[in-house]
């Protein structure tokens, strides 16, 4: 009789720390249990097609620090609404039962799913069908309500802080206004933390609508103190008072189809109508998700991975690992996702009156709301 298997997959966009979770999970399993471990390639698509690689000491060697995921990601392959070819036409079908059959044939005892809300929604649905599922939350945006911090966030904040520093020197040389657009969707965590750490003068987040007049006010205030340059850090989903977020593109088949983008260019253009300084905009983009994982995220990811292994051992299925009061715990996937049929994203947002906004304001950073 073949050994039972534990399967892992990574879904949605990547985040620094995925490899560290894979590495720590595999090590903890090998040291405490007797299963073969496999990793499906390209998220749920690999599960459907039964395409996987073995996860062992060899295949996970040296990956703790690496961003990305050795299993690859897909943010389009929802097996409950999957595109298949039938008689030459592409149709949408629920192929989850076939996927479950495939796992049974492979002797897969448990499925560990690393992903954001779209991926975890499917995880919940597989759990409802009796699959032994464990979820591990992932997003650089840090906007998942059920856990205090997600891995990848710290790395993204480091990248933003470092690159805002680079903008400072060139902005100062040219007496320019620089507008840097950062990720986060409808949550301002990356801009807020990265902006404070990177000494931004203005931070614009979706939770606090801005006005161009108030940005200009801050620029002029700095000028009156002899500072001819200003650094603005804006969340991609930031909103002008009375306006709406700037949509970059729609990605068909993605659980959350809207991609924000373009707000920095828009603000730069608007500012040029009001001030004499040159204005430039800059998109930090996917650089925030790339590169090496920060040491803090490696440690956090190791904690998530080891906790997931412990949950497999104890049979705590249908749950998601979470960080609560600084401790690794778990919460039911039903409670995390609720009854949503599709993903619900961006629900943990910045409190406009919370401590970090107050800290920033006390330091003289403007949110362009006053
Ligand atoms: O959810 C993480 C995130 O990085 C968002 O901040 C960003 O808007 C989005 O993913 C980008 O997605 P994609 O990789 O599809 O461009």
Coordinates of C-alpha atoms and ligand atoms in Angstrom, one line a residue:
X1 CA 0.0 0.0 0.0
X2 CA 1.5 3.4 -1.1
X3 CA 2.2 5.9 1.6
X4 CA -0.5 8.5 2.2
X5 CA 0.3 12.0 0.8
X6 CA -0.1 15.5 2.0
X7 CA -0.6 17.9 -0.9
X8 CA 0.2 21.7 -1.0
X9 CA -0.6 24.4 -3.5
X10 CA -0.2 28.1 -3.8
X11 CA -3.0 30.1 -5.4
X12 CA -3.7 33.8 -6.4
X13 CA -0.9 36.3 -6.7
X14 CA 2.4 35.4 -5.2
X15 CA 3.8 36.9 -2.0
X16 CA 7.3 36.8 -0.5
X17 CA 7.2 34.1 2.2
X18 CA 5.4 31.4 0.2
X19 CA 8.6 29.4 -0.3
X20 CA 9.4 29.9 3.4
X21 CA 6.0 28.4 4.4
X22 CA 6.5 25.5 2.0
X23 CA 10.1 24.9 3.4
X24 CA 9.1 25.0 7.0
X25 CA 5.9 23.0 6.5
X26 CA 7.8 20.2 4.7
X27 CA 10.6 20.1 7.3
X28 CA 8.1 20.0 10.2
X29 CA 6.1 17.2 8.5
X30 CA 9.2 15.1 7.7
X31 CA 10.4 15.5 11.2
X32 CA 7.1 14.6 13.0
X33 CA 5.0 12.4 10.6
X34 CA 5.3 9.7 8.0
X35 CA 3.7 11.0 4.8
X36 CA 4.9 11.8 1.3
X37 CA 4.5 15.4 0.5
X38 CA 3.6 16.7 -2.9
X39 CA 3.1 20.2 -4.4
X40 CA 0.6 20.8 -7.1
X41 CA 1.9 23.2 -9.8
X42 CA 0.0 26.3 -10.8
X43 CA -2.5 26.2 -7.9
X44 CA -5.8 24.4 -8.4
X45 CA -5.0 23.8 -12.1
X46 CA -2.3 21.4 -11.0
X47 CA -4.7 19.7 -8.7
X48 CA -7.2 19.2 -11.5
X49 CA -4.6 17.9 -13.9
X50 CA -2.8 15.9 -11.2
X51 CA 0.5 17.8 -12.0
X52 CA 2.8 17.9 -9.0
X53 CA 6.3 17.7 -7.8
X54 CA 7.6 15.9 -4.7
X55 CA 8.3 18.1 -1.8
X56 CA 11.2 16.8 0.3
X57 CA 14.5 18.0 1.7
X58 CA 16.0 18.1 -1.7
X59 CA 13.3 20.1 -3.6
X60 CA 12.9 22.5 -0.7
X61 CA 16.6 23.1 -0.1
X62 CA 17.7 26.7 -0.1
X63 CA 14.2 28.2 -0.7
X64 CA 13.6 29.8 2.7
X65 CA 14.9 33.2 1.6
X66 CA 13.5 33.2 -2.0
X67 CA 10.5 35.2 -2.9
X68 CA 8.0 33.7 -5.4
X69 CA 6.9 30.1 -5.1
X70 CA 8.5 27.0 -6.4
X71 CA 5.0 25.6 -7.1
X72 CA 4.0 28.5 -9.3
X73 CA 0.7 30.4 -9.0
X74 CA -2.4 30.9 -11.0
X75 CA -5.1 33.4 -10.1
X76 CA -7.6 32.1 -12.6
X77 CA -8.3 28.5 -12.0
X78 CA -11.4 28.1 -9.9
X79 CA -12.3 24.4 -10.1
X80 CA -15.9 25.2 -9.1
X81 CA -16.2 27.4 -12.2
X82 CA -13.5 26.1 -14.5
X83 CA -13.1 26.7 -18.2
X84 CA -13.1 23.4 -20.2
X85 CA -13.3 22.6 -23.9
X86 CA -16.4 20.8 -24.9
X87 CA -17.1 20.0 -28.6
X88 CA -14.7 22.8 -29.6
X89 CA -16.3 25.4 -27.3
X90 CA -15.0 26.7 -24.0
X91 CA -17.6 26.3 -21.3
X92 CA -17.6 26.9 -17.5
X93 CA -18.0 23.8 -15.4
X94 CA -17.8 22.7 -11.8
X95 CA -14.9 20.1 -11.9
X96 CA -14.4 19.9 -8.2
X97 CA -15.7 16.3 -7.9
X98 CA -13.2 15.1 -10.5
X99 CA -10.4 16.9 -8.6
X100 CA -11.5 15.1 -5.4
X101 CA -11.5 11.7 -7.2
X102 CA -8.0 12.5 -8.5
X103 CA -6.8 13.2 -4.9
X104 CA -8.4 9.9 -3.7
X105 CA -6.6 7.9 -6.4
X106 CA -3.3 9.6 -5.4
X107 CA -4.0 8.7 -1.8
X108 CA -3.9 12.3 -0.7
X109 CA -4.9 12.5 2.9
X110 CA -4.9 16.3 3.3
X111 CA -4.6 19.4 1.2
X112 CA -2.8 22.6 2.4
X113 CA -3.8 25.7 0.5
X114 CA -1.7 28.9 0.6
X115 CA -3.7 31.8 -0.8
X116 CA -5.8 34.9 -0.5
X117 CA -9.5 35.1 -0.3
X118 CA -10.3 33.7 -3.8
X119 CA -8.1 30.6 -3.2
X120 CA -9.4 30.2 0.4
X121 CA -13.0 30.4 -0.8
X122 CA -12.3 27.3 -2.9
X123 CA -10.6 25.8 0.1
X124 CA -13.7 26.3 2.1
X125 CA -15.8 24.7 -0.6
X126 CA -13.5 21.6 -0.8
X127 CA -13.8 21.4 3.0
X128 CA -17.6 21.4 2.7
X129 CA -17.2 18.4 0.3
X130 CA -15.3 16.5 2.9
X131 CA -11.7 17.1 1.9
X132 CA -9.2 17.5 4.8
X133 CA -8.2 21.1 4.0
X134 CA -6.0 23.6 5.9
X135 CA -5.7 27.2 4.7
X136 CA -2.7 29.5 5.1
X137 CA -3.4 33.2 4.5
X138 CA -1.3 35.1 2.0
X139 CA -1.2 38.6 0.7
X140 CA 1.3 41.5 0.7
X141 CA -1.7 43.8 1.1
X142 CA -2.2 42.6 4.8
X143 CA -6.0 43.1 4.3
X144 CA -7.3 39.7 5.5
X145 CA -9.4 40.3 8.6
X146 CA -8.9 36.9 10.3
X147 CA -5.2 37.3 11.0
X148 CA -3.1 40.1 12.5
X149 CA -0.4 40.1 9.8
X150 CA 0.1 38.2 6.6
X151 CA 3.6 37.2 5.4
X152 CA 4.8 39.3 2.4
X153 CA 3.6 42.5 4.0
X154 CA 6.9 43.3 5.7
X155 CA 8.9 42.6 2.6
X156 CA 6.7 44.9 0.6
X157 CA 7.0 47.6 3.2
X158 CA 10.8 47.3 3.1
X159 CA 10.8 47.6 -0.7
X160 CA 8.6 50.7 -0.6
X161 CA 10.7 52.3 2.1
X162 CA 13.9 51.6 0.3
X163 CA 12.6 52.9 -3.0
X164 CA 11.0 56.0 -1.5
X165 CA 14.6 56.7 -0.2
X166 CA 15.9 56.5 -3.7
X167 CA 13.2 58.9 -4.9
X168 CA 14.3 61.4 -2.3
X169 CA 17.7 62.0 -3.7
X170 CA 16.6 62.6 -7.3
X171 CA 13.6 64.6 -6.2
X172 CA 15.8 66.9 -4.1
X173 CA 18.3 67.3 -6.9
X174 CA 15.7 68.5 -9.4
X175 CA 13.3 70.2 -7.0
X176 CA 10.6 67.9 -8.2
X177 CA 7.4 66.4 -6.8
X178 CA 7.5 62.6 -7.0
X179 CA 4.3 60.6 -6.8
X180 CA 4.9 56.9 -6.1
X181 CA 2.1 54.4 -6.5
X182 CA 2.1 51.3 -4.3
X183 CA 0.0 48.2 -4.1
X184 CA -2.7 47.4 -1.5
X185 CA -6.0 47.4 -3.5
X186 CA -8.5 49.1 -1.2
X187 CA -6.4 48.9 1.9
X188 CA -3.7 51.5 2.7
X189 CA -1.4 49.3 4.9
X190 CA 1.5 49.2 2.5
X191 CA 1.4 53.0 1.8
X192 CA 1.0 53.8 5.4
X193 CA 3.8 51.7 6.8
X194 CA 6.1 52.1 3.8
X195 CA 5.4 55.8 3.6
X196 CA 6.2 56.4 7.3
X197 CA 9.4 54.2 7.1
X198 CA 10.4 55.8 3.8
X199 CA 9.8 59.4 5.0
X200 CA 7.0 60.3 2.6
X201 CA 5.6 63.8 3.0
X202 CA 2.2 62.9 1.8
X203 CA 0.5 59.5 2.2
X204 CA -2.8 58.9 0.3
X205 CA -4.8 55.8 1.3
X206 CA -8.3 54.6 0.2
X207 CA -9.6 55.0 3.7
X208 CA -9.0 58.8 3.8
X209 CA -10.2 60.5 0.6
X210 CA -7.8 63.3 -0.5
X211 CA -8.1 66.6 -2.3
X212 CA -5.6 68.0 -4.8
X213 CA -5.9 71.4 -3.0
X214 CA -4.7 69.8 0.2
X215 CA -1.7 68.1 -1.5
X216 CA -0.8 71.5 -3.0
X217 CA -1.1 73.1 0.4
X218 CA 1.4 70.6 1.8
X219 CA 3.8 71.2 -1.1
X220 CA 3.6 75.0 -0.5
X221 CA 4.1 74.5 3.2
X222 CA 7.3 72.6 2.6
X223 CA 8.5 75.3 0.2
X224 CA 8.0 77.9 2.9
X225 CA 10.4 75.8 4.9
X226 CA 12.9 75.8 2.1
X227 CA 12.0 72.3 0.9
X228 CA 11.5 72.5 -2.9
X229 CA 10.7 68.8 -3.3
X230 CA 7.9 66.6 -2.0
X231 CA 7.5 62.8 -1.9
X232 CA 3.9 61.5 -2.2
X233 CA 3.2 57.8 -1.5
X234 CA -0.2 56.8 -2.9
X235 CA -2.1 53.5 -2.6
X236 CA -3.3 52.2 -6.0
X237 CA -6.9 52.3 -4.8
X238 CA -6.8 55.8 -3.3
X239 CA -9.8 58.0 -3.8
X240 CA -10.2 61.7 -4.4
X241 CA -12.9 63.2 -2.3
X242 CA -16.2 62.7 -4.1
X243 CA -14.5 60.5 -6.7
X244 CA -13.8 56.8 -7.2
X245 CA -10.8 54.5 -7.5
X246 CA -8.7 54.5 -10.7
X247 CA -9.1 51.2 -12.5
X248 CA -6.1 50.0 -14.5
X249 CA -7.5 46.9 -16.2
X250 CA -10.0 44.0 -15.8
X251 CA -8.5 40.5 -15.7
X252 CA -11.2 38.2 -16.9
X253 CA -11.6 34.9 -15.0
X254 CA -9.8 36.2 -11.9
X255 CA -11.9 35.9 -8.8
X256 CA -11.3 39.6 -8.2
X257 CA -11.2 40.9 -11.7
X258 CA -10.5 44.6 -11.0
X259 CA -6.8 45.7 -11.1
X260 CA -6.2 49.2 -9.9
X261 CA -3.7 51.4 -11.6
X262 CA -3.0 54.9 -12.8
X263 CA -3.8 57.0 -9.8
X264 CA -0.2 58.4 -9.5
X265 CA -0.2 59.5 -13.1
X266 CA -3.6 61.2 -12.6
X267 CA -2.4 63.0 -9.5
X268 CA 0.8 64.1 -11.2
X269 CA -1.1 65.5 -14.1
X270 CA -3.5 67.4 -11.8
X271 CA -0.7 68.8 -9.7
X272 CA 1.1 70.2 -12.7
X273 CA -1.9 72.5 -13.2
X274 CA -1.3 74.1 -9.8
X275 CA 2.4 74.3 -9.2
X276 CA 5.6 75.3 -11.0
X277 CA 7.8 72.4 -9.9
X278 CA 8.1 69.5 -12.3
X279 CA 6.1 66.5 -11.3
X280 CA 7.0 62.9 -12.0
X281 CA 5.1 59.7 -11.2
X282 CA 6.5 56.3 -10.6
X283 CA 4.9 52.8 -10.3
X284 CA 6.5 50.5 -7.8
X285 CA 4.3 47.7 -9.1
X286 CA 5.3 44.1 -8.9
X287 CA 8.8 44.9 -7.6
X288 CA 6.9 45.0 -4.2
X289 CA 6.2 41.3 -4.6
X290 CA 9.6 40.2 -5.9
X291 CA 13.1 39.6 -4.6
X292 CA 14.2 38.0 -1.4
X293 CA 11.8 37.6 1.5
X294 CA 12.7 39.9 4.5
X295 CA 14.0 38.1 7.6
X296 CA 10.9 39.1 9.5
X297 CA 8.7 37.5 6.9
X298 CA 10.9 34.4 6.8
X299 CA 10.3 34.0 10.5
X300 CA 6.6 34.7 10.3
X301 CA 6.3 32.2 7.4
X302 CA 8.2 29.6 9.3
X303 CA 5.6 30.0 12.1
X304 CA 2.7 29.7 9.7
X305 CA 4.3 26.6 8.0
X306 CA 5.1 24.8 11.3
X307 CA 1.6 25.5 12.7
X308 CA 0.0 24.1 9.5
X309 CA 2.1 20.9 9.9
X310 CA 1.0 20.6 13.5
X311 CA -2.7 21.0 12.4
X312 CA -2.3 18.2 9.9
X313 CA -0.9 16.0 12.7
X314 CA -3.7 16.9 15.0
X315 CA -6.4 16.6 12.3
X316 CA -7.5 20.2 12.7
X317 CA -9.1 20.4 9.2
X318 CA -11.4 22.9 7.7
X319 CA -9.4 25.7 9.4
X320 CA -7.0 28.4 8.5
X321 CA -3.8 29.2 10.4
X322 CA -3.9 32.7 11.9
X323 CA -1.9 35.0 14.1
X324 CA -3.9 36.2 17.1
X325 CA -2.5 38.3 19.9
X326 CA 0.9 37.4 18.6
X327 CA 0.3 33.6 18.9
X328 CA -0.2 31.1 16.0
X329 CA -3.7 29.8 16.2
X330 CA -6.4 28.7 13.8
X331 CA -9.8 29.8 12.8
X332 CA -12.6 28.0 10.9
X333 CA -12.6 28.6 7.1
X334 CA -16.3 29.0 7.4
X335 CA -15.8 32.0 9.7
X336 CA -13.0 33.5 7.5
X337 CA -14.9 33.3 4.2
X338 CA -18.5 33.2 5.5
X339 CA -21.2 32.3 3.0
X340 CA -19.7 34.3 0.1
X341 CA -20.1 32.6 -3.3
X342 CA -17.2 34.6 -4.7
X343 CA -14.2 36.1 -3.0
X344 CA -14.6 39.1 -0.7
X345 CA -11.4 41.1 -0.7
X346 CA -9.9 43.9 1.1
X347 CA -12.0 43.8 4.3
X348 CA -9.3 44.7 6.8
X349 CA -8.7 48.3 6.2
X350 CA -6.7 51.1 8.0
X351 CA -8.6 52.9 10.7
X352 CA -8.5 56.6 9.7
X353 CA -8.4 57.5 13.4
X354 CA -6.1 54.7 14.4
X355 CA -2.7 54.9 16.1
X356 CA -0.6 54.7 12.9
X357 CA -2.5 57.4 11.1
X358 CA -2.2 59.6 14.3
X359 CA 1.6 58.8 14.5
X360 CA 2.0 59.9 10.9
X361 CA 0.0 63.0 11.3
X362 CA 1.9 63.9 14.5
X363 CA 5.1 63.6 12.4
X364 CA 3.7 66.2 10.0
X365 CA 2.8 63.7 7.2
X366 CA -0.2 64.9 5.3
X367 CA -3.1 62.6 4.2
X368 CA -4.4 65.5 2.1
X369 CA -7.7 65.4 3.9
X370 CA -7.2 68.7 5.6
Ligands
LIG1 O1 -3.3 41.3 -3.8 C1 -2.0 41.6 -4.0 C2 -1.8 42.5 -5.2 O2 -0.5 42.6 -5.2 C3 -2.5 43.8 -5.1 O3 -1.9 44.7 -4.2 C4 -2.4 44.2 -6.6 O4 -3.4 45.1 -6.9 C5 -2.6 42.9 -7.3 O5 -2.2 41.9 -6.4 C6 -1.9 42.8 -8.6 O6 -2.3 41.6 -9.2 P1 -1.7 41.1 -10.5 O7 -0.5 40.3 -10.1 O8 -2.7 40.2 -11.1 O9 -1.3 42.2 -11.4

